[in-house]
Short mmCIF file of C-alpha atoms and ligand atoms in Angstrom, two decimals:
data_model
loop_
_atom_site.label_atom_id
_atom_site.label_comp_id
_atom_site.label_asym_id
_atom_site.label_seq_id
_atom_site.Cartn_x
_atom_site.Cartn_y
_atom_site.Cartn_z
CA UNK A 7 0.00 0.00 0.00
CA UNK A 8 1.39 3.38 -1.00
CA UNK A 9 1.18 5.86 1.87
CA UNK A 10 1.01 9.49 0.73
CA UNK A 11 4.07 11.56 1.50
CA UNK A 12 2.61 14.21 3.74
CA UNK A 13 4.14 14.75 7.16
CA UNK A 14 1.81 14.37 10.15
CA UNK A 15 0.61 17.64 11.66
CA UNK A 16 2.90 18.81 14.48
CA UNK A 17 0.00 19.77 16.70
CA UNK A 18 -3.20 17.75 17.08
CA UNK A 19 -5.96 18.90 14.71
CA UNK A 20 -9.02 18.24 16.80
CA UNK A 21 -12.13 17.91 14.65
CA UNK A 22 -14.31 15.98 17.08
CA UNK A 23 -15.84 18.81 19.11
CA UNK A 24 -19.30 17.21 18.91
CA UNK A 25 -17.90 14.31 20.97
CA UNK A 26 -16.35 16.53 23.60
CA UNK A 27 -14.42 19.77 23.94
CA UNK A 28 -11.30 20.68 25.92
CA UNK A 29 -11.93 22.56 29.17
CA UNK A 30 -11.34 26.25 28.69
CA UNK A 31 -8.51 27.52 30.95
CA UNK A 32 -10.80 30.22 32.41
CA UNK A 33 -13.37 27.54 33.29
CA UNK A 34 -10.70 25.40 34.94
CA UNK A 35 -9.60 28.37 37.00
CA UNK A 36 -13.07 28.92 38.43
CA UNK A 37 -13.27 25.23 39.40
CA UNK A 38 -9.92 24.76 41.12
CA UNK A 39 -10.73 26.28 44.56
CA UNK A 40 -13.59 23.80 45.02
CA UNK A 41 -11.23 20.83 44.71
CA UNK A 42 -8.83 22.25 47.27
CA UNK A 43 -9.35 24.85 49.95
CA UNK A 44 -13.13 25.24 49.45
CA UNK A 45 -13.87 21.53 49.49
CA UNK A 46 -16.90 21.67 51.82
CA UNK A 47 -20.13 19.78 51.46
CA UNK A 48 -22.87 22.30 50.52
CA UNK A 49 -25.19 20.71 53.09
CA UNK A 50 -22.84 21.38 56.02
CA UNK A 51 -23.76 24.16 58.43
CA UNK A 52 -20.30 25.56 59.20
CA UNK A 53 -18.51 28.22 57.14
CA UNK A 54 -16.80 25.78 54.75
CA UNK A 55 -20.14 24.24 53.83
CA UNK A 56 -21.83 27.61 53.48
CA UNK A 57 -19.04 28.68 51.14
CA UNK A 58 -19.67 25.65 48.91
CA UNK A 59 -23.41 26.20 49.08
CA UNK A 60 -23.00 29.84 48.09
CA UNK A 61 -20.92 28.81 45.09
CA UNK A 62 -23.65 26.38 44.08
CA UNK A 63 -26.32 29.07 44.47
CA UNK A 64 -24.31 31.49 42.34
CA UNK A 65 -23.77 28.84 39.65
CA UNK A 66 -27.48 28.00 39.63
CA UNK A 67 -28.45 31.69 39.34
CA UNK A 68 -25.98 32.21 36.53
CA UNK A 69 -27.35 29.24 34.58
CA UNK A 70 -30.96 30.26 35.25
CA UNK A 71 -30.33 33.76 33.99
CA UNK A 72 -28.58 32.41 30.86
CA UNK A 73 -31.69 30.36 30.07
CA UNK A 74 -34.16 33.08 31.22
CA UNK A 75 -35.37 30.60 33.82
CA UNK A 76 -35.70 30.74 37.59
CA UNK A 77 -32.96 29.26 39.81
CA UNK A 78 -35.38 26.70 41.29
CA UNK A 79 -36.01 25.42 37.76
CA UNK A 80 -32.40 24.29 37.34
CA UNK A 81 -31.50 20.75 38.46
CA UNK A 82 -27.82 19.84 38.50
CA UNK A 83 -26.95 16.38 37.16
CA UNK A 84 -23.96 14.31 36.10
CA UNK A 85 -24.31 15.05 32.40
CA UNK A 86 -26.86 15.17 29.62
CA UNK A 87 -27.53 11.43 29.71
CA UNK A 88 -28.69 11.75 33.30
CA UNK A 89 -30.70 14.93 32.62
CA UNK A 90 -32.46 13.19 29.74
CA UNK A 91 -33.20 10.12 31.84
CA UNK A 92 -34.57 12.27 34.64
CA UNK A 93 -36.76 14.21 32.21
CA UNK A 94 -38.17 11.23 30.34
CA UNK A 95 -38.38 8.65 33.11
CA UNK A 96 -39.34 11.32 35.63
CA UNK A 97 -42.33 12.52 33.61
CA UNK A 98 -43.59 9.00 32.89
CA UNK A 99 -43.18 7.96 36.54
CA UNK A 100 -45.09 11.02 37.75
CA UNK A 101 -48.00 10.91 35.32
CA UNK A 102 -51.48 9.95 36.39
CA UNK A 103 -52.26 8.62 32.88
CA UNK A 104 -52.70 4.84 32.95
CA UNK A 105 -51.11 3.95 29.63
CA UNK A 106 -48.79 6.86 28.93
CA UNK A 107 -47.56 7.54 25.42
CA UNK A 108 -44.23 9.16 24.52
CA UNK A 109 -43.14 10.62 21.17
CA UNK A 110 -39.50 10.99 20.10
CA UNK A 111 -37.75 11.42 16.75
CA UNK A 112 -35.82 8.73 14.89
CA UNK A 113 -32.55 10.65 15.18
CA UNK A 114 -32.43 11.22 18.94
CA UNK A 115 -29.29 10.47 20.91
CA UNK A 116 -29.22 6.96 22.43
CA UNK A 117 -29.86 8.52 25.85
CA UNK A 118 -33.32 9.63 24.68
CA UNK A 119 -34.12 6.44 22.79
CA UNK A 120 -33.05 4.10 25.58
CA UNK A 121 -34.59 6.19 28.37
CA UNK A 122 -37.89 6.28 26.48
CA UNK A 123 -37.78 2.51 25.95
CA UNK A 124 -36.93 1.95 29.62
CA UNK A 125 -40.12 3.71 30.74
CA UNK A 126 -42.17 0.95 29.05
CA UNK A 127 -44.56 3.68 27.93
CA UNK A 128 -46.09 3.30 24.48
CA UNK A 129 -43.51 4.81 22.15
CA UNK A 130 -43.87 6.54 18.79
CA UNK A 131 -40.65 7.15 16.89
CA UNK A 132 -41.27 9.90 14.36
CA UNK A 133 -39.53 9.51 11.00
CA UNK A 134 -37.40 12.34 9.60
CA UNK A 135 -36.89 13.52 6.01
CA UNK A 136 -33.69 13.13 3.99
CA UNK A 137 -31.97 16.00 5.83
CA UNK A 138 -33.09 14.87 9.28
CA UNK A 139 -36.07 17.15 9.92
CA UNK A 140 -39.23 15.93 11.61
CA UNK A 141 -42.58 16.68 10.01
CA UNK A 142 -44.90 18.80 12.17
CA UNK A 143 -48.01 17.22 10.61
CA UNK A 144 -46.75 13.75 11.44
CA UNK A 145 -46.13 14.87 15.00
CA UNK A 146 -49.65 16.26 15.19
CA UNK A 147 -51.11 12.98 13.91
CA UNK A 148 -49.04 10.92 16.35
CA UNK A 149 -50.49 12.66 19.43
CA UNK A 150 -53.15 10.70 21.33
CA UNK A 151 -55.16 11.43 24.45
CA UNK A 152 -52.54 9.46 26.40
CA UNK A 153 -49.52 11.40 25.13
CA UNK A 154 -47.57 12.75 28.11
CA UNK A 155 -44.27 13.74 26.57
CA UNK A 156 -42.71 14.81 23.28
CA UNK A 157 -38.90 14.72 23.23
CA UNK A 158 -37.26 16.16 20.13
CA UNK A 159 -33.61 17.21 20.07
CA UNK A 160 -32.58 20.81 19.41
CA UNK A 161 -29.60 19.88 17.22
CA UNK A 162 -28.39 16.49 16.06
CA UNK A 163 -24.93 15.27 17.00
CA UNK A 164 -24.20 13.20 13.89
CA UNK A 165 -25.54 15.14 10.91
CA UNK A 166 -26.01 18.58 12.49
CA UNK A 167 -29.72 19.02 11.76
CA UNK A 168 -31.45 21.76 13.79
CA UNK A 169 -35.03 20.73 14.54
CA UNK A 170 -37.90 23.26 14.37
CA UNK A 171 -38.28 23.64 18.15
CA UNK A 172 -40.39 26.82 17.93
CA UNK A 173 -42.87 25.19 15.56
CA UNK A 174 -43.14 22.11 17.77
CA UNK A 175 -43.78 24.16 20.89
CA UNK A 176 -46.32 26.30 19.03
CA UNK A 177 -48.25 23.19 18.03
CA UNK A 178 -48.08 21.72 21.53
CA UNK A 179 -49.19 24.98 23.12
CA UNK A 180 -52.28 25.02 20.91
CA UNK A 181 -53.06 21.37 21.62
CA UNK A 182 -52.49 21.87 25.35
CA UNK A 183 -54.98 24.75 25.42
CA UNK A 184 -57.65 22.48 23.94
CA UNK A 185 -56.67 19.70 26.35
CA UNK A 186 -56.91 21.96 29.38
CA UNK A 187 -60.44 22.91 28.32
CA UNK A 188 -61.29 19.19 28.14
CA UNK A 189 -59.57 18.57 31.49
CA UNK A 190 -56.95 16.36 29.83
CA UNK A 191 -53.39 16.43 31.15
CA UNK A 192 -50.81 18.63 29.48
CA UNK A 193 -48.26 17.22 27.02
CA UNK A 194 -44.77 18.19 28.12
CA UNK A 195 -42.06 19.12 25.65
CA UNK A 196 -38.46 18.12 26.35
CA UNK A 197 -35.49 18.98 24.17
CA UNK A 198 -31.96 17.61 24.25
CA UNK A 199 -29.90 20.78 23.71
CA UNK A 200 -26.47 19.18 24.23
CA UNK A 201 -25.17 20.14 20.79
CA UNK A 202 -26.94 23.49 20.69
CA UNK A 203 -25.58 25.36 23.70
CA UNK A 204 -22.53 26.80 21.92
CA UNK A 205 -24.43 28.15 18.93
CA UNK A 206 -28.18 28.53 19.39
CA UNK A 207 -30.53 30.53 21.57
CA UNK A 208 -31.38 28.87 24.87
CA UNK A 209 -34.14 31.18 26.13
CA UNK A 210 -36.55 28.52 27.39
CA UNK A 211 -39.58 30.82 27.08
CA UNK A 212 -38.83 31.77 23.49
CA UNK A 213 -38.22 28.09 22.73
CA UNK A 214 -41.44 27.16 24.49
CA UNK A 215 -39.99 24.04 26.10
CA UNK A 216 -40.97 22.59 29.48
CA UNK A 217 -37.78 20.58 29.95
CA UNK A 218 -34.32 21.09 28.47
CA UNK A 219 -31.14 19.04 28.92
CA UNK A 220 -27.57 20.11 28.32
CA UNK A 221 -24.06 19.29 29.47
CA UNK A 222 -20.69 20.88 30.17
CA UNK A 223 -18.55 18.57 28.09
CA UNK A 224 -19.66 19.99 24.73
CA UNK A 225 -19.13 23.64 25.65
CA UNK A 226 -15.55 23.70 26.97
CA UNK A 227 -16.73 22.76 30.44
CA UNK A 228 -16.21 19.66 32.59
CA UNK A 229 -17.44 16.20 31.65
CA UNK A 230 -20.09 14.52 33.79
CA UNK A 231 -21.80 17.83 34.51
CA UNK A 232 -25.21 18.75 33.21
CA UNK A 233 -28.46 20.46 33.98
CA UNK A 234 -32.08 19.73 33.47
CA UNK A 235 -34.24 22.83 33.13
CA UNK A 236 -37.67 21.94 34.48
CA UNK A 237 -40.48 24.48 34.31
CA UNK A 238 -41.78 24.87 37.85
CA UNK A 239 -45.31 23.64 37.07
CA UNK A 240 -44.06 20.21 35.96
CA UNK A 241 -44.34 17.12 38.10
CA UNK A 242 -41.31 14.86 38.03
CA UNK A 243 -40.29 11.84 40.05
CA UNK A 244 -36.62 11.23 40.77
CA UNK A 245 -34.64 8.37 39.30
CA UNK A 246 -31.90 8.60 41.96
CA UNK A 247 -32.90 8.40 45.61
CA UNK A 248 -30.97 9.39 48.72
CA UNK A 249 -30.29 12.50 50.76
CA UNK A 250 -32.76 14.68 48.91
CA UNK A 251 -30.43 17.19 47.26
CA UNK A 252 -31.66 19.21 44.26
CA UNK A 253 -35.15 19.58 45.65
CA UNK A 254 -35.41 15.81 46.09
CA UNK A 255 -34.91 15.25 42.38
CA UNK A 256 -31.23 14.32 42.33
CA UNK A 257 -29.75 12.99 45.53
CA UNK A 258 -26.03 12.84 46.16
CA UNK A 259 -23.37 15.32 47.26
CA UNK A 260 -23.23 18.04 44.63
CA UNK A 261 -20.28 18.29 42.23
CA UNK A 262 -19.57 21.86 43.34
CA UNK A 263 -16.41 22.38 41.25
CA UNK A 264 -18.15 20.83 38.24
CA UNK A 265 -21.25 23.00 38.47
CA UNK A 266 -19.23 26.16 39.05
CA UNK A 267 -17.31 25.26 35.87
CA UNK A 268 -20.48 24.40 33.96
CA UNK A 269 -22.07 27.75 34.86
CA UNK A 270 -19.00 29.63 33.67
CA UNK A 271 -18.77 27.55 30.47
CA UNK A 272 -22.46 27.99 29.65
CA UNK A 273 -22.37 31.72 30.23
CA UNK A 274 -19.34 32.05 27.92
CA UNK A 275 -20.85 29.73 25.29
CA UNK A 276 -24.04 31.76 25.14
CA UNK A 277 -22.18 35.06 25.14
CA UNK A 278 -20.04 33.97 22.19
CA UNK A 279 -22.68 32.07 20.25
CA UNK A 280 -23.18 34.64 17.47
CA UNK A 281 -19.48 35.21 16.82
CA UNK A 282 -18.74 31.46 16.94
CA UNK A 283 -21.63 30.74 14.59
CA UNK A 284 -20.33 33.29 12.13
CA UNK A 285 -16.73 32.12 12.32
CA UNK A 286 -17.38 28.40 12.26
CA UNK A 287 -20.00 28.62 9.49
CA UNK A 288 -17.41 30.29 7.24
CA UNK A 289 -14.84 27.62 8.08
CA UNK A 290 -17.38 24.82 7.64
CA UNK A 291 -18.43 26.14 4.24
CA UNK A 292 -14.81 26.30 3.12
CA UNK A 293 -14.18 22.75 4.34
CA UNK A 294 -17.30 21.25 2.75
CA UNK A 295 -16.80 23.08 -0.54
CA UNK A 296 -13.19 21.93 -0.80
CA UNK A 297 -14.02 18.30 0.07
CA UNK A 298 -16.81 18.13 -2.50
CA UNK A 299 -14.68 19.86 -5.14
CA UNK A 300 -11.59 17.69 -4.65
CA UNK A 301 -13.35 14.40 -3.89
CA UNK A 302 -16.30 14.38 -6.31
CA UNK A 303 -17.65 11.04 -5.02
CA UNK A 304 -17.99 12.40 -1.48
CA UNK A 305 -21.43 13.31 -0.21
CA UNK A 306 -22.46 15.66 2.62
CA UNK A 307 -25.08 14.21 4.99
CA UNK A 308 -27.74 16.43 6.55
CA UNK A 309 -28.88 19.88 5.39
CA UNK A 310 -27.01 21.58 2.55
CA UNK A 311 -24.64 24.45 3.33
CA UNK A 312 -26.34 26.65 0.72
CA UNK A 313 -29.89 27.89 0.18
CA UNK A 314 -32.94 27.56 2.42
CA UNK A 315 -31.78 24.29 3.96
CA UNK A 316 -28.63 25.79 5.38
CA UNK A 317 -30.52 27.39 8.26
CA UNK A 318 -31.22 23.89 9.56
CA UNK A 319 -27.52 22.97 9.73
CA UNK A 320 -25.26 23.40 12.74
CA UNK A 321 -22.29 25.70 12.09
CA UNK A 322 -19.76 23.09 13.19
CA UNK A 323 -20.97 19.82 11.69
CA UNK A 324 -19.49 18.18 8.59
CA UNK A 325 -20.71 14.60 8.09
CA UNK A 326 -19.34 13.14 4.88
CA UNK A 327 -19.78 9.78 3.17
CA UNK A 328 -16.81 8.59 1.10
CA UNK A 329 -18.35 5.82 -1.05
CA UNK A 330 -15.04 3.96 -1.59
CA UNK A 331 -13.62 4.06 1.95
CA UNK A 332 -14.58 2.62 5.28
CA UNK A 333 -15.08 5.35 7.89
CA UNK A 334 -13.16 3.54 10.63
CA UNK A 335 -10.17 2.98 8.36
CA UNK A 336 -10.19 6.63 7.38
CA UNK A 337 -10.37 7.72 11.02
CA UNK A 338 -7.34 5.57 11.90
CA UNK A 339 -5.35 6.91 8.94
CA UNK A 340 -6.33 10.48 9.81
CA UNK A 341 -5.06 9.82 13.33
CA UNK A 342 -1.67 8.89 11.92
CA UNK A 343 -1.58 12.44 10.54
CA UNK A 344 -2.58 13.81 13.96
CA UNK A 345 -6.15 14.60 12.88
CA UNK A 346 -8.96 13.54 15.22
CA UNK A 347 -12.37 12.84 13.64
CA UNK A 348 -14.99 10.19 14.26
CA UNK A 349 -17.35 7.78 12.62
CA UNK A 350 -20.93 8.69 13.49
CA UNK A 351 -21.38 9.57 17.11
CA UNK A 352 -18.75 8.89 19.72
CA UNK A 353 -21.31 7.07 21.78
CA UNK A 354 -21.97 4.32 19.26
CA UNK A 355 -18.47 3.64 17.98
CA UNK A 356 -18.12 0.65 20.29
CA UNK A 357 -20.99 -1.17 18.61
CA UNK A 358 -20.95 -2.61 15.14
CA UNK A 359 -24.45 -1.43 14.31
CA UNK A 360 -24.69 1.14 11.53
CA UNK A 361 -25.83 4.55 12.73
CA UNK A 362 -29.58 4.81 13.37
CA UNK A 363 -29.35 8.49 12.41
CA UNK A 364 -27.92 7.84 8.96
CA UNK A 365 -30.39 5.01 8.51
CA UNK A 366 -33.25 7.37 9.36
CA UNK A 367 -32.21 9.78 6.58
CA UNK A 368 -32.03 6.93 4.08
CA UNK A 369 -28.29 6.17 3.96
CA UNK A 370 -27.69 2.47 3.24
CA UNK A 371 -25.85 0.34 5.81
CA UNK A 372 -22.78 0.12 3.60
CA UNK A 373 -22.56 3.85 2.96
CA UNK A 374 -23.27 4.47 6.63
CA UNK A 375 -20.04 2.62 7.46
CA UNK A 376 -18.23 4.83 4.95
CA UNK A 377 -19.10 7.98 6.84
CA UNK A 378 -16.88 10.29 8.87
CA UNK A 379 -18.01 13.16 11.08
CA UNK A 380 -15.80 16.20 11.42
CA UNK A 381 -16.97 18.69 14.02
CA UNK A 382 -15.29 22.06 14.28
CA UNK A 383 -14.73 24.00 17.46
CA UNK A 384 -13.70 27.44 18.65
CA UNK A 385 -10.01 26.58 18.17
CA UNK A 386 -10.36 25.31 14.59
CA UNK A 387 -8.36 27.25 11.98
CA UNK A 388 -8.49 27.47 8.20
CA UNK A 389 -4.92 26.15 8.02
CA UNK A 390 -5.95 23.02 9.93
CA UNK A 391 -8.83 22.44 7.54
CA UNK A 392 -6.66 23.03 4.44
CA UNK A 393 -4.18 20.48 5.72
CA UNK A 394 -6.99 18.01 6.49
CA UNK A 395 -8.33 18.35 2.95
CA UNK A 396 -4.87 17.66 1.52
CA UNK A 397 -4.59 14.51 3.65
CA UNK A 398 -8.11 13.39 2.76
CA UNK A 399 -7.51 13.77 -0.97
CA UNK A 400 -4.35 11.73 -0.72
CA UNK A 401 -5.95 9.01 1.39
CA UNK A 402 -8.88 8.68 -1.00
CA UNK A 403 -6.43 8.32 -3.89
CA UNK A 404 -4.07 5.88 -2.19
CA UNK A 405 -6.23 3.63 -0.01
CA UNK A 406 -7.81 0.61 -1.69
CA UNK A 407 -11.49 0.91 -2.54
CA UNK A 408 -13.83 -0.82 -0.15
C1 PLP B 502 -23.14 14.20 24.12
C2 PLP B 502 -24.60 14.12 23.95
C3 PLP B 502 -25.40 13.53 24.92
C4 PLP B 502 -24.85 12.83 26.13
O1 PLP B 502 -24.22 13.72 26.98
P1 PLP B 502 -23.35 13.24 28.24
O2 PLP B 502 -23.05 14.50 28.97
O3 PLP B 502 -22.15 12.58 27.65
O4 PLP B 502 -24.18 12.30 29.03
C5 PLP B 502 -26.77 13.53 24.70
N1 PLP B 502 -27.30 14.10 23.61
C6 PLP B 502 -26.56 14.67 22.65
C7 PLP B 502 -27.21 15.28 21.47
C8 PLP B 502 -25.18 14.70 22.79
O5 PLP B 502 -24.45 15.27 21.83
#
C-alpha cells in the first residue's frame, strides 16, 4: 500500500468537538478552589459548607439567567444522559395517565431512545426527512389522548440538523390549550440541547420548552456535569434516591467544582454564540466546498450548506460519506496524521451497528459505514482544515477501494 508523503501535523488537529471539547482555561480556574481549599459539602452548616453552598447558588443563578429561567427550575446532574433520563423517566413515573404515550424522533441520541424505551410507555418514533427534519403534521397525527411527553432534540450530534423547536412548541401549546379545556393532562415538551448550547438561543420561554437538557462537556466545560431545566409547574419523580439534594430530584453530594465550571462555560458559550456561529460557518463552508470539489464522489449528509436548507444545519458539523472508503479505516489513517475525527457519534463507535441516524435519513448500511463526522470548534483554523483536505484527498487516492 502506497502511503502518501505528507508529514503528520505537528499539533493535534481536533475535529471531534461534537464528541467533547477541551476545558477552557478560564473555566478550569473557576473550578480549582472547590477541589482544594473550598472543598466543603454544601449541606454542612459551618462556614466551609456555606461557602460551597454559596458557590452552588451562584452557579445556579448564573445558569438560570442564561436560560431566562428561575434558579429553582435548574436541576444539576452528572451530564446530559442523566438529565435526559430524569426528564423522560421522571415525567412518565409522575404521570397519572394509565397507559402513557411518549413521542421521540428517529434521530435522537441513544440517551433519549433508551430512556424512552426503559419507561415501558407506548412509544412513537417519528420519522425524519432526507436531511433529518421531523414533520410537524406527522407529530400532530401521532399525538393521542394518552400522550404525556414529546422529546425532540434541538440539534443532532451526527448530521447537524437543527429541529424546528419553535414550531413544535407552538403546536403543543395550541393542543395543550384544547386539552386543558377538556380537562386532559398537558403534554410536556423536552429537548436535548447538548449540541446546541454553543451556537443557538437557549431562552426557554422563546423556545417554548418545558424541559431542556444540556451538558458541560460539549461547551468547553467539565465532563459529567449537566443540567435539566424543568419548568416549575411540571411534576417529576426522581430516578436517583438518597439524601434529597436538588429539591429531592437528584440525591447525592453536589459536584460543586463541576457545576461552578459548567455555569461559567455555559455563560461564555451563550455570550459567544453569534461570533462562533459566524466564524465556524465560514470555516465549515470552506471545508465542505473543498471536500466536495476535490473528492467528487464524497457526499455531505444532513442539510445543505447553501440555500434555504442551510438554516437547519449546525455551524460546526461536517458529516461526509466517502463511497469507496470505510469510515473507521479513514479515522485511523487520519489519526496517523494527527487529525482527530470520528465515525458517526462517539457514543456508538463501540458497537458494530450502523448509525440509526444515517439510517433514518435513508443512507444504506454500507454507505453508513463509509461515513466520517468532522466537528469544528472554537479553536479550529483554516490552516488546519486546508491540511486536512490535503490529507483526505491523498488518502482517498491511495487507499484501496472498499
Ligand atoms: C453528548 C450528547 C449527549 C450525552 O451527553 P453526556 O453528557 O455525555 O451524558 C446527549 N445528547 C446529545 C445530542 C449529545 O451530543
